[in-house]
Amino acid sequence: MAFIYAMAFQEGIPKTTPFRVTYKWLSYTLGVHVNQAKQMLYDYVERKRKENSGAQLHVTYLVAGNLIQNGHICHKVAVVREDKLEAMKSKLATIASVHVYSIQKALLKDSGPLYNTDYDIVKTNLHNCSKFSAIHCAAAVPRTSAEVSQVQTSVQAGSQTPSDTNAVSVPVVNGHGPSTTKQTAQQPKGIMGMFAAKAASKPQDTNKETKAEAKEAPGVSAVSSKPPAKGNIMNNFFGKAAMNKLKVNSVPEQPKEEKEVVKPSVPVAEPESSPNTVAEKPGKKTESARIQQKDKKSKMKRVDKSDNEEERIPENLKKKRKRIKQLQSDSSDEEDVPPSPMPEEEKAPSPPPVPALKTELEPASTEVSAGGKKRKRKRVLKSKMFIDEEEGCMVTEKVYESESCTDSEDDFAKSKPPAAHKQPVLPMRKEPKEERKNLKKGAATANRANKQVSIMGFFQKK
Amino acid sequence: PGGGGGGGLRGPGPGGLPGDPLAFVMARHPPCFQSRRPPRHRVCWPPPSAEASTFTRVPVSAYTDCSQPFRLGERSFSRQYAHIYAARLIEMRPILEERARQKWGNGVALRKLCELRAGEKCCVVGTLFKAMQLQPSILQEISEEHNLVPQPPLPKYIHPSDELILEDELQRIKLEGAVEVQRLVTGTIFAVYGSEQDDGKFLVEDHCFADLPRPLPWNGPSSDRFVLLVSGLGLGSGSGESLLSTQLLVDVVTGQLGAEGEQSCAAQISRVILAGNLLSQNTQSRDTINKAKYLTKKTQAASVEAVKMLDEILLQLCTSVPVDVMPGEFDPTNYTLPQQPLHHCMLPLASAYSTLQLVTNPYQADVDGIRFLGTSGQNVSDIFKYSSMDDYLEILEWTLLAGHISPTAPDTLGCYPFYKSDPFILTDCPHVYFCGNAPRFQSKLLKGEDGQQVLLVTVPAFSTTQTACLVNLRDLSCQPISFSGFGTEDDDGDMEVGH
């Protein structure tokens, strides 16, 4: 058996290593139990020393035992060089274990390199770091993903429930009423729920959103009774989160929840507006958003408009693409909605999120109204994903969606340099988009710092 | 190569006892961590059995987390701190009055300060306030009238001119007489026996504290079972001195290091408690505040790397043993006591395992029938600063006798403004009471009058001492375990040669 070990050991060591082998390195590399690895090292040393060619081998040992220190027994575990081995052993009252720790060619001045070797090999084997150890723990099983999410919610709920239970038995730490506690404790859950829901899918069904909003209104009004100590933005944020929580309770359907999550503008206004406006909300908001957007646009230069359009395009395309997967009817409804005389508004065949998204991406967003706040908040939520998507979408949609979005393209092509976009050829299609992109870059693109723009924009603009 | 000692302990089972005749002999030895194997003076390794032995870790028979009082839900800082003192006094008054009656007789007059009559011997229960000249006062520092330079931090703020004042719900009175002014700290609830003098001061003849709380029933295990207490890992310090020792610690606990005897003993470690300061103080650098923004824009906080390292270490431990992680003074959690658990998002690798428990500081739990209570050391080090007591173990014992984990909170130690109850009051007597980040390891078994038995442990900071503590739950004994590598110079200064 020793012979087998030696053979495996020799094969196992790559010739290119600086020849420092610790028992742990050997154990992971050969896939053997740590005790076997230690034995193999020992056998190797013995063999080499017998052959008298092991003169250049330096060995370190691990010594463990009991030591009387200050009157009490102290257990000591130490890595020592071979020359200090006997000295250490003589210090210990009882020796529990001595075994080879590592073998190296060069004499080590300190144990730092041993740590490095061990660290490296453990790092590459983190997923099964206890596989070859001598102790097996039955309780150490990775959590399943269901348990993980449960733990996450329970952590948030756990911070909430102790205060609730304390209110019953032990005096509660905080003096707030349970409703407030519930709401604010729901906030993290709502936020996490939003991100989780966003990651899951991107619903674009406004009809469903409308229904969902109507459902949420009663819950929202309860929420809105919270004293508005914080600014409007915060209220909107937490209100939305609280609404999400209520949604979870009342409507456990995930798509709906996601829709609420993704829907940027409408739910935010809920805490601020009265429940009466809920029913008219979608239309109203869309209109108000459009109107606001239009006002904003009139103030801004064409550059910004084109920026918006450009941003709207991928949003549109993206939304359209998604809608194809879901309900066809909605997409057609969306497209028919915008009135023709408003070229920019044509963009908003897409649901309100799009104009809101545009406005949030625009540099000068100093809206004071709740609508403005909505947009601002939306930017926080949507921008990430939107931007990420856009990097990919931009490219693909240039290529792929040139046909389907021709009509909308034509509409806001009016505001563009007329010659450019007329030819629905892919490369030409790219140019206006690029131009828009570059124009946007020329204009204050502080908000889009992470969007790559082509340097050609400088030349084309002139 | 021949083997030393008996054949390797084979097969699963706690401690690998079955099948090893030698183990029964060893079991009669005093319960130390490593008394199982006979002394082995040979370097060689016993030939492993056909399949290398794997020991099963002792299962967790009973674990309950009792730290609910220390978990904060919704937090509001709009309250004053007077409420916590009022709650403390209200809750501890009955206990102290009972103690006073036990000590000075049932007929002792219990008076409030407003009912005092000059010359009458009576007992008063109240909160202690120590007026200290050197105590840092933020109001003085920011006051422009005084033009004071902020006082540099001192190791101790005691001064001969300190005075003790007893306060109850309505009044306060100066104390003199048989009270050790230097030793006591603000925030302690205690009872004094004496009389009011003509000059308005209270002359103390005797005093008493709440003493040990009521004992808990003993449900400890009948066989050896260990809990490892470690604190002050100090990752991210920039110096690699204790890194190998940390790795050795992990390897011993996970059963990679050591001979089979040691591994079988390590399999009896049922839990590891990390008592704070997992990160080093160096990770707290606040350069980002002092430096210009363009210099620090892309720099990462020092704690990020350290937390990654912590995650890897915890992962190695969690695959093998249940771990409770308490935050400490330098860890990324809130500053005020009670510190809330570290967030699991910082430890993605280790959080995947259910053996990882992120807990509060202070931490209280029932482990295998034994009640553990401990902190990461902030309470003891704060008392150290404001009292003449020098020994961490002495301070730890004193807090137990005073019936309160951290009396100096909120005066000099940051604390959440509780108002309905004070969760730091000791209501049950723990079996193991520890504090982390002590300068050295100390332990003491304290016995109370009502049958309480408490093991007091000061867990040393691992980054400086490379020492951890093993507590045997069977008999509440404690043993330090230290790790070392080798350096360019060998330090053999204070080690005694064993017999």
mmCIF file of C-alpha atoms in Angstrom, chain A residues 130-352:
data_model
loop_
_atom_site.group_PDB
_atom_site.id
_atom_site.type_symbol
_atom_site.label_atom_id
_atom_site.label_comp_id
_atom_site.label_asym_id
_atom_site.label_seq_id
_atom_site.Cartn_x
_atom_site.Cartn_y
_atom_site.Cartn_z
ATOM 1 C CA SER A 130 -14.992 19.307 3.678
ATOM 2 C CA LYS A 131 -15.074 16.464 1.264
ATOM 3 C CA PHE A 132 -11.821 14.878 2.328
ATOM 4 C CA SER A 133 -11.837 15.817 5.952
ATOM 5 C CA ALA A 134 -12.200 13.344 8.718
ATOM 6 C CA ILE A 135 -15.377 14.772 10.136
ATOM 7 C CA HIS A 136 -18.675 14.657 8.434
ATOM 8 C CA CYS A 137 -21.477 16.848 9.653
ATOM 9 C CA ALA A 138 -24.957 15.744 8.789
ATOM 10 C CA ALA A 139 -26.479 19.126 9.490
ATOM 11 C CA ALA A 140 -24.286 20.973 7.036
ATOM 12 C CA VAL A 141 -26.350 20.821 3.925
ATOM 13 C CA PRO A 142 -26.752 23.743 1.599
ATOM 14 C CA ARG A 143 -30.102 25.396 1.727
ATOM 15 C CA THR A 144 -32.381 24.892 -1.194
ATOM 16 C CA SER A 145 -33.402 27.987 -3.057
ATOM 17 C CA ALA A 146 -36.858 27.820 -1.535
ATOM 18 C CA GLU A 147 -35.366 27.856 1.897
ATOM 19 C CA VAL A 148 -33.098 30.703 0.959
ATOM 20 C CA SER A 149 -35.934 32.916 -0.088
ATOM 21 C CA GLN A 150 -37.802 31.887 2.987
ATOM 22 C CA VAL A 151 -34.890 32.883 5.109
ATOM 23 C CA GLN A 152 -34.691 36.225 3.393
ATOM 24 C CA THR A 153 -38.293 36.995 4.021
ATOM 25 C CA SER A 154 -38.152 35.627 7.495
ATOM 26 C CA VAL A 155 -35.201 37.843 8.277
ATOM 27 C CA GLN A 156 -37.246 40.815 7.277
ATOM 28 C CA ALA A 157 -40.303 39.498 8.942
ATOM 29 C CA GLY A 158 -38.236 38.428 11.877
ATOM 30 C CA SER A 159 -37.201 41.948 12.477
ATOM 31 C CA GLN A 160 -40.822 42.822 12.436
ATOM 32 C CA THR A 161 -42.346 39.998 14.402
ATOM 33 C CA PRO A 162 -40.257 40.395 17.523
ATOM 34 C CA SER A 163 -41.504 43.886 17.875
ATOM 35 C CA ASP A 164 -45.013 42.678 17.347
ATOM 36 C CA THR A 165 -44.757 39.838 19.777
ATOM 37 C CA ASN A 166 -42.975 42.073 22.185
ATOM 38 C CA ALA A 167 -45.926 44.338 22.101
ATOM 39 C CA VAL A 168 -47.959 41.475 23.397
ATOM 40 C CA SER A 169 -45.747 39.913 25.989
ATOM 41 C CA VAL A 170 -42.649 41.976 26.542
ATOM 42 C CA PRO A 171 -42.991 45.699 26.036
ATOM 43 C CA VAL A 172 -42.192 46.542 22.504
ATOM 44 C CA VAL A 173 -39.036 48.380 21.740
ATOM 45 C CA ASN A 174 -40.563 50.940 19.506
ATOM 46 C CA GLY A 175 -43.551 52.930 20.413
ATOM 47 C CA HIS A 176 -45.110 53.008 16.985
ATOM 48 C CA GLY A 177 -48.465 51.555 16.238
ATOM 49 C CA PRO A 178 -48.594 48.172 14.641
ATOM 50 C CA SER A 179 -49.789 49.535 11.323
ATOM 51 C CA THR A 180 -46.806 51.748 10.932
ATOM 52 C CA THR A 181 -44.517 49.044 12.023
ATOM 53 C CA LYS A 182 -46.044 46.717 9.567
ATOM 54 C CA GLN A 183 -45.793 49.180 6.804
ATOM 55 C CA THR A 184 -42.232 50.188 7.334
ATOM 56 C CA ALA A 185 -41.190 46.666 7.929
ATOM 57 C CA GLN A 186 -42.907 45.769 4.760
ATOM 58 C CA GLN A 187 -40.837 48.255 2.940
ATOM 59 C CA PRO A 188 -37.742 46.121 2.681
ATOM 60 C CA LYS A 189 -39.833 43.223 1.716
ATOM 61 C CA GLY A 190 -41.596 45.315 -0.806
ATOM 62 C CA ILE A 191 -38.343 46.570 -2.215
ATOM 63 C CA MET A 192 -36.869 43.128 -2.340
ATOM 64 C CA GLY A 193 -40.043 41.862 -3.793
ATOM 65 C CA MET A 194 -39.835 44.504 -6.449
ATOM 66 C CA PHE A 195 -36.349 43.581 -7.453
ATOM 67 C CA ALA A 196 -37.098 39.919 -7.359
ATOM 68 C CA ALA A 197 -40.220 40.389 -9.394
ATOM 69 C CA LYS A 198 -38.455 42.576 -11.870
ATOM 70 C CA ALA A 199 -35.823 40.004 -12.408
ATOM 71 C CA ALA A 200 -38.416 37.392 -13.065
ATOM 72 C CA SER A 201 -40.207 38.909 -15.984
ATOM 73 C CA LYS A 202 -41.314 42.132 -17.520
ATOM 74 C CA PRO A 203 -45.020 42.347 -17.881
ATOM 75 C CA GLN A 204 -46.327 44.986 -20.135
ATOM 76 C CA ASP A 205 -50.018 44.461 -19.859
ATOM 77 C CA THR A 206 -51.644 47.715 -19.074
ATOM 78 C CA ASN A 207 -55.061 46.214 -18.790
ATOM 79 C CA LYS A 208 -53.988 44.019 -16.036
ATOM 80 C CA GLU A 209 -52.205 46.889 -14.486
ATOM 81 C CA THR A 210 -55.356 48.878 -14.450
ATOM 82 C CA LYS A 211 -57.187 46.180 -12.651
ATOM 83 C CA ALA A 212 -54.422 45.732 -10.245
ATOM 84 C CA GLU A 213 -54.339 49.391 -9.485
ATOM 85 C CA ALA A 214 -58.018 49.432 -8.815
ATOM 86 C CA LYS A 215 -57.559 46.618 -6.410
ATOM 87 C CA GLU A 216 -54.805 48.332 -4.643
ATOM 88 C CA ALA A 217 -56.635 51.544 -4.103
ATOM 89 C CA PRO A 218 -58.293 50.540 -0.858
ATOM 90 C CA GLY A 219 -55.064 49.242 0.476
ATOM 91 C CA VAL A 220 -53.318 52.334 -0.642
ATOM 92 C CA SER A 221 -55.640 54.670 1.121
ATOM 93 C CA ALA A 222 -54.890 52.886 4.322
ATOM 94 C CA VAL A 223 -51.264 53.347 3.665
ATOM 95 C CA SER A 224 -51.605 56.943 2.818
ATOM 96 C CA SER A 225 -52.848 57.670 6.259
ATOM 97 C CA LYS A 226 -49.325 57.393 7.480
ATOM 98 C CA PRO A 227 -48.040 60.774 8.560
ATOM 99 C CA PRO A 228 -46.037 62.175 5.687
ATOM 100 C CA ALA A 229 -42.984 62.884 7.669
ATOM 101 C CA LYS A 230 -40.715 62.098 4.795
ATOM 102 C CA GLY A 231 -40.575 63.716 1.435
ATOM 103 C CA ASN A 232 -42.879 62.841 -1.344
ATOM 104 C CA ILE A 233 -40.392 60.609 -2.989
ATOM 105 C CA MET A 234 -39.924 58.514 0.060
ATOM 106 C CA ASN A 235 -43.614 58.276 0.618
ATOM 107 C CA ASN A 236 -44.089 57.137 -2.905
ATOM 108 C CA PHE A 237 -41.360 54.657 -2.587
ATOM 109 C CA PHE A 238 -42.549 53.150 0.603
ATOM 110 C CA GLY A 239 -46.119 53.455 -0.390
ATOM 111 C CA LYS A 240 -45.453 51.479 -3.458
ATOM 112 C CA ALA A 241 -43.592 48.945 -1.463
ATOM 113 C CA ALA A 242 -46.393 48.728 1.026
ATOM 114 C CA MET A 243 -48.787 48.314 -1.791
ATOM 115 C CA ASN A 244 -46.696 45.543 -3.111
ATOM 116 C CA LYS A 245 -46.884 43.895 0.218
ATOM 117 C CA LEU A 246 -50.614 44.293 0.291
ATOM 118 C CA LYS A 247 -50.712 42.933 -3.161
ATOM 119 C CA VAL A 248 -48.834 39.927 -2.049
ATOM 120 C CA ASN A 249 -51.316 39.384 0.668
ATOM 121 C CA SER A 250 -54.401 39.964 -1.346
ATOM 122 C CA VAL A 251 -53.418 38.857 -4.791
ATOM 123 C CA PRO A 252 -50.816 36.188 -4.608
ATOM 124 C CA GLU A 253 -50.529 36.045 -8.324
ATOM 125 C CA GLN A 254 -47.029 36.676 -9.282
ATOM 126 C CA PRO A 255 -47.544 38.236 -12.670
ATOM 127 C CA LYS A 256 -49.800 40.825 -11.199
ATOM 128 C CA GLU A 257 -47.370 41.615 -8.535
ATOM 129 C CA GLU A 258 -44.663 41.969 -11.043
ATOM 130 C CA LYS A 259 -46.758 44.248 -13.097
ATOM 131 C CA GLU A 260 -47.247 46.421 -10.148
ATOM 132 C CA VAL A 261 -43.626 46.329 -9.502
ATOM 133 C CA VAL A 262 -42.615 47.177 -12.952
ATOM 134 C CA LYS A 263 -45.239 49.742 -13.536
ATOM 135 C CA PRO A 264 -43.362 52.851 -12.792
ATOM 136 C CA SER A 265 -45.608 55.810 -12.550
ATOM 137 C CA VAL A 266 -49.061 54.780 -11.694
ATOM 138 C CA PRO A 267 -48.807 53.066 -8.354
ATOM 139 C CA VAL A 268 -46.506 55.694 -7.067
ATOM 140 C CA ALA A 269 -49.126 58.314 -7.297
ATOM 141 C CA GLU A 270 -51.488 56.165 -5.335
ATOM 142 C CA PRO A 271 -50.566 57.240 -1.863
ATOM 143 C CA GLU A 272 -50.789 60.797 -2.900
ATOM 144 C CA SER A 273 -53.962 60.717 -4.904
ATOM 145 C CA SER A 274 -57.353 59.864 -3.614
ATOM 146 C CA PRO A 275 -58.900 56.542 -4.416
ATOM 147 C CA ASN A 276 -61.384 58.224 -6.653
ATOM 148 C CA THR A 277 -58.905 58.811 -9.337
ATOM 149 C CA VAL A 278 -57.870 55.252 -9.412
ATOM 150 C CA ALA A 279 -60.268 54.146 -12.022
ATOM 151 C CA GLU A 280 -59.351 56.925 -14.347
ATOM 152 C CA LYS A 281 -55.770 56.567 -13.533
ATOM 153 C CA PRO A 282 -54.351 54.853 -16.526
ATOM 154 C CA GLY A 283 -55.838 57.203 -19.017
ATOM 155 C CA LYS A 284 -55.335 60.190 -16.874
ATOM 156 C CA LYS A 285 -51.814 59.422 -16.057
ATOM 157 C CA THR A 286 -50.964 58.674 -19.556
ATOM 158 C CA GLU A 287 -52.424 61.918 -20.642
ATOM 159 C CA SER A 288 -50.915 63.887 -17.884
ATOM 160 C CA ALA A 289 -47.656 62.235 -18.468
ATOM 161 C CA ARG A 290 -47.880 63.031 -22.089
ATOM 162 C CA ILE A 291 -48.909 66.547 -21.440
ATOM 163 C CA GLN A 292 -46.145 67.057 -19.009
ATOM 164 C CA GLN A 293 -43.810 65.470 -21.311
ATOM 165 C CA LYS A 294 -44.966 67.594 -24.121
ATOM 166 C CA ASP A 295 -44.495 70.709 -22.075
ATOM 167 C CA LYS A 296 -41.147 69.609 -21.184
ATOM 168 C CA LYS A 297 -40.340 68.879 -24.698
ATOM 169 C CA SER A 298 -41.434 72.234 -25.883
ATOM 170 C CA LYS A 299 -38.955 73.754 -23.572
ATOM 171 C CA MET A 300 -36.200 71.542 -24.654
ATOM 172 C CA LYS A 301 -34.380 71.442 -27.864
ATOM 173 C CA ARG A 302 -34.976 69.055 -30.597
ATOM 174 C CA VAL A 303 -31.906 67.294 -29.514
ATOM 175 C CA ASP A 304 -33.537 66.131 -26.393
ATOM 176 C CA LYS A 305 -36.636 65.172 -28.206
ATOM 177 C CA SER A 306 -34.712 62.991 -30.472
ATOM 178 C CA ASP A 307 -32.986 61.563 -27.509
ATOM 179 C CA ASN A 308 -36.292 60.697 -26.057
ATOM 180 C CA GLU A 309 -37.412 59.159 -29.235
ATOM 181 C CA GLU A 310 -34.342 57.158 -29.435
ATOM 182 C CA GLU A 311 -34.823 55.929 -25.981
ATOM 183 C CA ARG A 312 -38.409 55.360 -26.638
ATOM 184 C CA ILE A 313 -37.671 53.259 -29.602
ATOM 185 C CA PRO A 314 -35.951 50.487 -27.794
ATOM 186 C CA GLU A 315 -38.494 50.686 -25.048
ATOM 187 C CA ASN A 316 -41.211 50.474 -27.646
ATOM 188 C CA LEU A 317 -39.566 47.726 -29.503
ATOM 189 C CA LYS A 318 -38.867 45.906 -26.369
ATOM 190 C CA LYS A 319 -42.350 46.278 -25.114
ATOM 191 C CA LYS A 320 -43.782 45.312 -28.407
ATOM 192 C CA ARG A 321 -41.656 42.306 -28.555
ATOM 193 C CA LYS A 322 -42.776 41.230 -25.193
ATOM 194 C CA ARG A 323 -46.334 41.922 -25.905
ATOM 195 C CA ILE A 324 -46.246 39.679 -28.876
ATOM 196 C CA LYS A 325 -45.543 36.927 -26.522
ATOM 197 C CA GLN A 326 -48.466 37.820 -24.370
ATOM 198 C CA LEU A 327 -51.610 39.409 -25.648
ATOM 199 C CA GLN A 328 -51.807 40.601 -29.152
ATOM 200 C CA SER A 329 -54.780 42.795 -28.600
ATOM 201 C CA ASP A 330 -53.026 44.983 -26.177
ATOM 202 C CA SER A 331 -50.215 45.786 -28.485
ATOM 203 C CA SER A 332 -52.567 46.925 -31.120
ATOM 204 C CA ASP A 333 -54.409 49.004 -28.600
ATOM 205 C CA GLU A 334 -51.188 50.544 -27.543
ATOM 206 C CA GLU A 335 -50.280 51.555 -30.990
ATOM 207 C CA ASP A 336 -53.618 53.082 -31.753
ATOM 208 C CA VAL A 337 -53.707 55.206 -28.722
ATOM 209 C CA PRO A 338 -51.414 58.083 -29.576
ATOM 210 C CA PRO A 339 -52.995 60.895 -31.521
ATOM 211 C CA SER A 340 -51.360 61.676 -34.769
ATOM 212 C CA PRO A 341 -50.651 65.351 -34.389
ATOM 213 C CA MET A 342 -48.235 64.668 -31.613
ATOM 214 C CA PRO A 343 -45.168 63.146 -33.104
ATOM 215 C CA GLU A 344 -43.447 62.732 -29.844
ATOM 216 C CA GLU A 345 -46.513 61.441 -28.258
ATOM 217 C CA GLU A 346 -46.604 58.804 -30.877
ATOM 218 C CA LYS A 347 -43.888 57.319 -28.953
ATOM 219 C CA ALA A 348 -46.300 56.722 -26.221
ATOM 220 C CA PRO A 349 -48.207 54.034 -27.912
ATOM 221 C CA SER A 350 -46.126 52.477 -25.285
ATOM 222 C CA PRO A 351 -47.647 52.668 -21.882
ATOM 223 C CA PRO A 352 -46.920 55.453 -19.518
#
